[in-house]
Tab-separated table of C-alpha atoms and ligand atoms in Angstrom:
chain	number	residue	atom	x	y	z
A	1	MET	CA	202.918	-31.298	-46.347
A	2	GLN	CA	203.692	-30.291	-42.754
A	3	ASP	CA	205.268	-27.058	-42.062
A	4	ASN	CA	207.789	-28.084	-39.262
A	5	ARG	CA	207.536	-24.254	-38.310
A	6	VAL	CA	203.575	-24.431	-38.256
A	7	VAL	CA	203.765	-27.705	-35.901
A	8	GLN	CA	206.908	-25.919	-33.544
A	9	VAL	CA	204.715	-23.012	-33.080
A	10	VAL	CA	201.252	-24.412	-33.104
A	11	GLU	CA	201.721	-26.749	-31.264
A	12	ASP	CA	203.906	-24.909	-28.603
A	13	LEU	CA	200.966	-22.802	-28.986
A	14	GLU	CA	198.249	-25.981	-28.057
A	15	GLN	CA	200.177	-27.019	-25.374
A	16	THR	CA	199.848	-23.239	-23.493
A	17	LEU	CA	196.980	-23.029	-23.760
A	18	LEU	CA	195.950	-26.752	-22.297
A	19	GLN	CA	197.914	-26.289	-19.304
A	20	PHE	CA	196.078	-22.533	-19.083
A	21	ILE	CA	192.931	-24.008	-19.126
A	22	ARG	CA	194.003	-26.446	-16.192
A	23	LYS	CA	195.592	-23.646	-14.202
A	24	HIS	CA	192.517	-21.066	-14.195
A	25	ARG	CA	189.948	-24.419	-14.497
A	26	ILE	CA	188.110	-23.180	-17.305
A	27	SER	CA	184.941	-24.797	-17.897
A	28	HIS	CA	183.178	-25.301	-20.628
A	29	ALA	CA	181.288	-22.941	-20.510
A	30	ASP	CA	184.015	-20.334	-20.602
A	31	TYR	CA	185.669	-21.804	-23.590
A	32	ARG	CA	182.720	-20.702	-25.496
A	33	LEU	CA	181.898	-17.769	-23.999
A	34	ALA	CA	185.422	-17.316	-25.760
A	35	THR	CA	184.748	-18.747	-28.751
A	36	ASP	CA	181.093	-17.142	-29.733
A	37	LEU	CA	182.464	-13.761	-28.818
A	38	ILE	CA	185.584	-14.748	-30.879
A	39	VAL	CA	182.698	-15.259	-33.535
A	40	GLU	CA	181.371	-12.577	-32.988
A	41	SER	CA	184.035	-10.260	-33.726
A	42	VAL	CA	183.991	-11.767	-37.126
A	43	LYS	CA	180.610	-11.168	-37.434
A	44	GLN	CA	180.726	-6.844	-36.576
A	45	GLY	CA	183.867	-6.898	-38.038
A	46	GLU	CA	186.528	-6.305	-35.617
A	47	GLU	CA	188.577	-9.605	-35.131
A	48	SER	CA	191.586	-7.288	-35.990
A	49	LEU	CA	190.914	-4.875	-33.583
A	50	LEU	CA	190.425	-7.904	-30.485
A	51	PHE	CA	194.086	-9.097	-30.891
A	52	ASP	CA	195.810	-5.639	-32.160
A	53	ILE	CA	194.705	-4.231	-29.285
A	54	PHE	CA	197.054	-7.223	-27.091
A	55	PHE	CA	199.514	-8.727	-29.243
A	56	GLU	CA	200.089	-6.747	-32.433
A	57	ALA	CA	202.468	-3.899	-30.778
A	58	GLU	CA	204.733	-6.409	-29.331
A	59	ALA	CA	205.181	-8.836	-32.843
A	60	THR	CA	205.908	-5.380	-34.100
A	61	ASP	CA	208.724	-5.539	-31.432
A	62	VAL	CA	209.844	-8.887	-32.252
A	63	GLY	CA	210.469	-8.330	-35.970
A	64	SER	CA	211.283	-5.709	-36.073
A	65	ALA	CA	214.909	-6.017	-33.328
A	66	GLY	CA	217.500	-5.278	-34.455
A	67	SER	CA	216.516	-3.948	-37.572
A	68	GLN	CA	218.908	-1.044	-38.019
A	69	ALA	CA	215.464	1.249	-39.816
A	70	SER	CA	213.241	4.048	-38.274
A	71	GLN	CA	211.369	2.147	-35.810
A	72	ALA	CA	208.270	0.480	-36.814
A	73	ALA	CA	205.028	0.636	-35.567
A	74	ILE	CA	201.825	-1.017	-35.761
A	75	GLU	CA	199.410	-0.978	-38.241
A	76	GLY	CA	195.739	-1.128	-36.763
A	77	PRO	CA	193.509	-2.444	-38.420
A	78	PHE	CA	191.488	0.374	-40.282
A	79	TYR	CA	195.250	0.187	-43.270
A	80	ILE	CA	193.622	0.553	-46.141
A	81	PRO	CA	195.617	0.187	-49.010
A	82	GLY	CA	194.852	1.896	-52.686
A	83	ALA	CA	194.480	5.341	-51.610
A	84	PRO	CA	195.535	8.321	-53.930
A	85	LEU	CA	198.003	9.017	-55.187
A	86	LEU	CA	198.645	12.822	-54.807
A	87	GLU	CA	200.424	15.406	-56.494
A	88	LYS	CA	202.074	18.750	-55.977
A	89	PRO	CA	201.366	20.385	-53.462
A	90	TYR	CA	200.039	18.137	-51.440
A	91	VAL	CA	197.234	18.216	-49.848
A	92	MET	CA	195.542	14.879	-47.735
A	93	PRO	CA	191.776	14.568	-49.320
A	94	GLN	CA	189.831	16.385	-46.313
A	95	ARG	CA	186.370	17.982	-46.924
A	96	GLU	CA	186.144	21.371	-47.817
A	97	ASP	CA	184.237	22.303	-43.887
A	98	GLU	CA	187.454	19.412	-43.073
A	99	ALA	CA	187.438	20.871	-38.980
A	100	GLY	CA	190.948	20.204	-36.698
A	101	GLU	CA	194.096	23.011	-36.758
A	102	PRO	CA	196.234	22.504	-39.663
A	103	MET	CA	199.356	21.266	-40.005
A	104	THR	CA	202.197	20.061	-42.038
A	105	PHE	CA	203.804	16.987	-41.908
A	106	SER	CA	207.424	17.016	-43.269
A	107	GLY	CA	210.863	15.096	-43.797
A	108	VAL	CA	213.665	13.358	-45.347
A	109	VAL	CA	213.882	9.514	-45.881
A	110	SER	CA	217.482	8.420	-46.352
A	111	ASP	CA	219.033	5.254	-46.870
A	112	LEU	CA	220.866	3.479	-43.700
A	113	HIS	CA	224.208	6.393	-45.612
A	114	GLY	CA	222.483	8.984	-44.542
A	115	ASN	CA	221.878	9.276	-48.599
A	116	ALA	CA	218.576	10.449	-49.857
A	117	VAL	CA	215.826	8.174	-50.775
A	118	SER	CA	213.211	9.892	-54.093
A	119	GLY	CA	210.796	8.195	-55.328
A	120	ALA	CA	209.975	7.003	-52.150
A	121	VAL	CA	206.135	6.306	-51.502
A	122	ILE	CA	204.562	7.355	-48.741
A	123	ASP	CA	200.833	6.320	-47.449
A	124	VAL	CA	199.365	8.345	-44.723
A	125	TRP	CA	195.703	7.186	-42.911
A	126	HIS	CA	195.040	9.579	-40.012
A	127	ALA	CA	191.451	10.008	-37.529
A	128	ASP	CA	189.762	13.571	-38.611
A	129	ALA	CA	189.416	16.106	-35.751
A	130	ALA	CA	186.298	13.446	-34.505
A	131	GLY	CA	188.339	10.501	-34.396
A	132	LEU	CA	187.153	9.233	-37.143
A	133	TYR	CA	188.106	7.166	-40.154
A	134	SER	CA	186.888	6.421	-43.934
A	135	GLN	CA	185.851	3.923	-44.886
A	136	ILE	CA	185.458	2.724	-40.971
A	137	HIS	CA	183.295	5.079	-39.513
A	138	PRO	CA	180.255	6.268	-41.952
A	139	ASN	CA	179.281	9.087	-43.689
A	140	ILE	CA	183.015	10.416	-44.202
A	141	PRO	CA	184.141	10.720	-47.978
A	142	GLU	CA	185.943	7.102	-49.028
A	143	TRP	CA	189.740	8.471	-48.851
A	144	ASN	CA	189.316	11.227	-46.199
A	145	LEU	CA	192.652	11.891	-45.077
A	146	ARG	CA	193.987	9.165	-46.605
A	147	ALA	CA	196.388	9.648	-48.648
A	148	ARG	CA	199.569	8.430	-50.873
A	149	PHE	CA	202.557	10.860	-52.475
A	150	VAL	CA	206.503	10.557	-53.122
A	151	THR	CA	209.136	11.963	-52.016
A	152	GLU	CA	211.403	14.154	-53.754
A	153	ALA	CA	214.171	14.265	-55.535
A	154	ASP	CA	216.041	15.371	-51.964
A	155	GLY	CA	214.534	12.660	-50.452
A	156	SER	CA	212.312	15.349	-48.789
A	157	PHE	CA	208.692	15.576	-48.566
A	158	THR	CA	206.118	17.985	-47.644
A	159	VAL	CA	202.366	16.607	-46.868
A	160	GLU	CA	199.527	19.249	-45.762
A	161	THR	CA	197.144	18.048	-43.299
A	162	ILE	CA	195.280	18.491	-40.210
A	163	LEU	CA	196.123	17.056	-36.293
A	164	PRO	CA	194.554	14.618	-35.643
A	165	PRO	CA	193.179	13.803	-32.204
A	166	PRO	CA	193.338	11.590	-29.132
A	167	TYR	CA	190.396	8.833	-29.501
A	168	GLU	CA	188.430	5.638	-28.597
A	169	ILE	CA	188.397	2.852	-30.211
A	170	PRO	CA	185.176	0.797	-31.027
A	171	LYS	CA	183.637	0.039	-27.705
A	172	ASP	CA	180.224	-1.404	-29.001
A	173	GLY	CA	181.274	-4.650	-30.058
A	174	PRO	CA	182.855	-7.833	-28.203
A	175	THR	CA	186.446	-5.461	-27.847
A	176	GLY	CA	184.061	-3.773	-26.120
A	177	ILE	CA	182.901	-6.157	-24.271
A	178	VAL	CA	186.322	-7.466	-23.279
A	179	LEU	CA	188.063	-3.516	-22.356
A	180	ASN	CA	185.793	-2.990	-19.962
A	181	ALA	CA	185.865	-6.920	-17.717
A	182	LEU	CA	189.111	-5.693	-17.306
A	183	GLY	CA	188.630	-1.772	-16.328
A	184	ARG	CA	190.580	-0.379	-19.273
A	185	HIS	CA	190.385	2.238	-21.040
A	186	PHE	CA	189.458	3.152	-24.880
A	187	PHE	CA	192.039	5.423	-26.151
A	188	ARG	CA	194.559	5.739	-28.572
A	189	PRO	CA	197.080	8.768	-28.138
A	190	ALA	CA	196.613	11.298	-30.964
A	191	HIS	CA	198.638	9.772	-34.112
A	192	VAL	CA	199.028	9.373	-37.339
A	193	HIS	CA	199.851	5.950	-39.422
A	194	LEU	CA	202.143	5.057	-43.171
A	195	LYS	CA	203.860	3.668	-44.885
A	196	VAL	CA	206.915	4.026	-46.266
A	197	SER	CA	208.159	1.753	-49.734
A	198	ALA	CA	211.300	2.834	-52.069
A	199	ASP	CA	212.174	0.315	-54.726
A	200	GLY	CA	215.326	-2.302	-53.747
A	201	PHE	CA	214.620	-1.297	-49.858
A	202	GLU	CA	212.613	-3.278	-46.626
A	203	ASP	CA	209.184	-1.818	-46.389
A	204	LEU	CA	208.223	0.588	-42.839
A	205	THR	CA	205.093	0.683	-40.782
A	206	SER	CA	205.532	4.331	-38.104
A	207	GLN	CA	202.797	5.218	-36.604
A	208	LEU	CA	203.972	8.763	-35.144
A	209	TYR	CA	203.301	10.607	-32.025
A	210	PHE	CA	202.944	14.309	-30.397
A	211	PRO	CA	205.223	14.551	-27.525
A	212	GLY	CA	203.935	15.483	-24.717
A	213	GLY	CA	200.132	14.601	-25.546
A	214	GLU	CA	197.747	12.381	-23.574
A	215	PHE	CA	197.496	8.640	-23.391
A	216	LEU	CA	200.984	8.243	-24.743
A	217	ASP	CA	201.563	6.416	-21.093
A	218	ASN	CA	198.127	4.547	-21.117
A	219	ASP	CA	197.525	3.654	-24.696
A	220	VAL	CA	194.713	0.590	-25.341
A	221	ALA	CA	197.308	-0.660	-27.466
A	222	ASN	CA	200.354	-0.784	-26.023
A	223	ALA	CA	201.116	1.116	-28.746
A	224	VAL	CA	203.715	4.315	-28.199
A	225	ARG	CA	207.722	3.383	-28.892
A	226	ASP	CA	210.324	6.709	-27.719
A	227	GLY	CA	211.383	6.302	-31.664
A	228	LEU	CA	207.747	7.359	-32.913
A	229	MET	CA	207.654	11.194	-31.509
A	230	PHE	CA	207.160	13.478	-34.588
A	231	ASP	CA	209.772	16.579	-33.451
A	232	ILE	CA	206.534	19.547	-33.287
A	233	GLU	CA	207.145	23.449	-34.160
A	234	GLU	CA	204.036	25.437	-33.813
A	235	ASP	CA	203.676	29.290	-35.801
A	236	GLU	CA	200.303	31.106	-36.688
A	237	ASP	CA	200.392	28.365	-39.478
A	238	GLY	CA	199.600	25.757	-37.232
A	239	VAL	CA	201.280	22.887	-36.074
A	240	HIS	CA	204.402	21.981	-37.885
A	241	ALA	CA	205.409	17.849	-37.730
A	242	LYS	CA	208.570	16.354	-38.218
A	243	TYR	CA	210.012	13.594	-38.704
A	244	ASP	CA	213.484	11.550	-40.688
A	245	PHE	CA	212.704	8.242	-41.705
A	246	THR	CA	215.702	5.443	-42.619
A	247	LEU	CA	215.378	2.783	-44.916
A	248	THR	CA	217.932	-1.062	-45.286
A	249	THR	CA	218.176	-2.585	-47.907
A	250	ALA	CA	216.222	-5.022	-49.043
A	251	SER	CA	217.495	-8.237	-48.122
A	252	PRO	CA	217.498	-10.159	-51.883
A	253	SER	CA	214.528	-12.024	-51.495
A	254	SER	CA	212.743	-10.093	-50.446
B	301	FE2	FE1	194.372	4.664	-35.811
């Protein structure tokens, strides 16, 4: 059955690309190079990466425009659903000799009126000290530095983990070919990915960065936004990263 939204969007994309082909005199060889690159990205499991780097942040901004919830951020290509649910005290799954500076991540989840949201599920994933993700890069335990935990009655949470570094996205595949040809670097600034969900509220996907960190101004994914910075304190126990979340009530249709 015809879908009017699909007709409107896809036909506009079709016309935009036809115009683009004429404008840049794209030959058949150029065209096949591009389609082969996309096919190869699928073969290498990079199709999300290839598109996310260029377009995910813009789509996220458009999708969250006007929301009164905390700033939304890109999910990125490395999210894996179903991470272990932690028991208190919350410590991210990690190897016995996990490298990296100790970090606590804490905050409070509230609604638009400042009321605590208890029992909210926070699903966190981030890179290890070498910039690598479990289930994406080899030889890392399955759920390393991936976990879910819930907020207390007062909406608060605290979890122990390690400080993630800036990292380079995979550069040996099709995405690397494109970025190399563009003369761009491969770095993302240090960040922690997470999702916050609670009954009756809109889900929030976020990604939090460290003020003053490298590559904040030239993130390869262009995904850094003002509202996505941790409050950071540092003492002899390590780094204390804080961020409070505001959720909006779910619309009846969601
Ligand atoms: Fe990441």
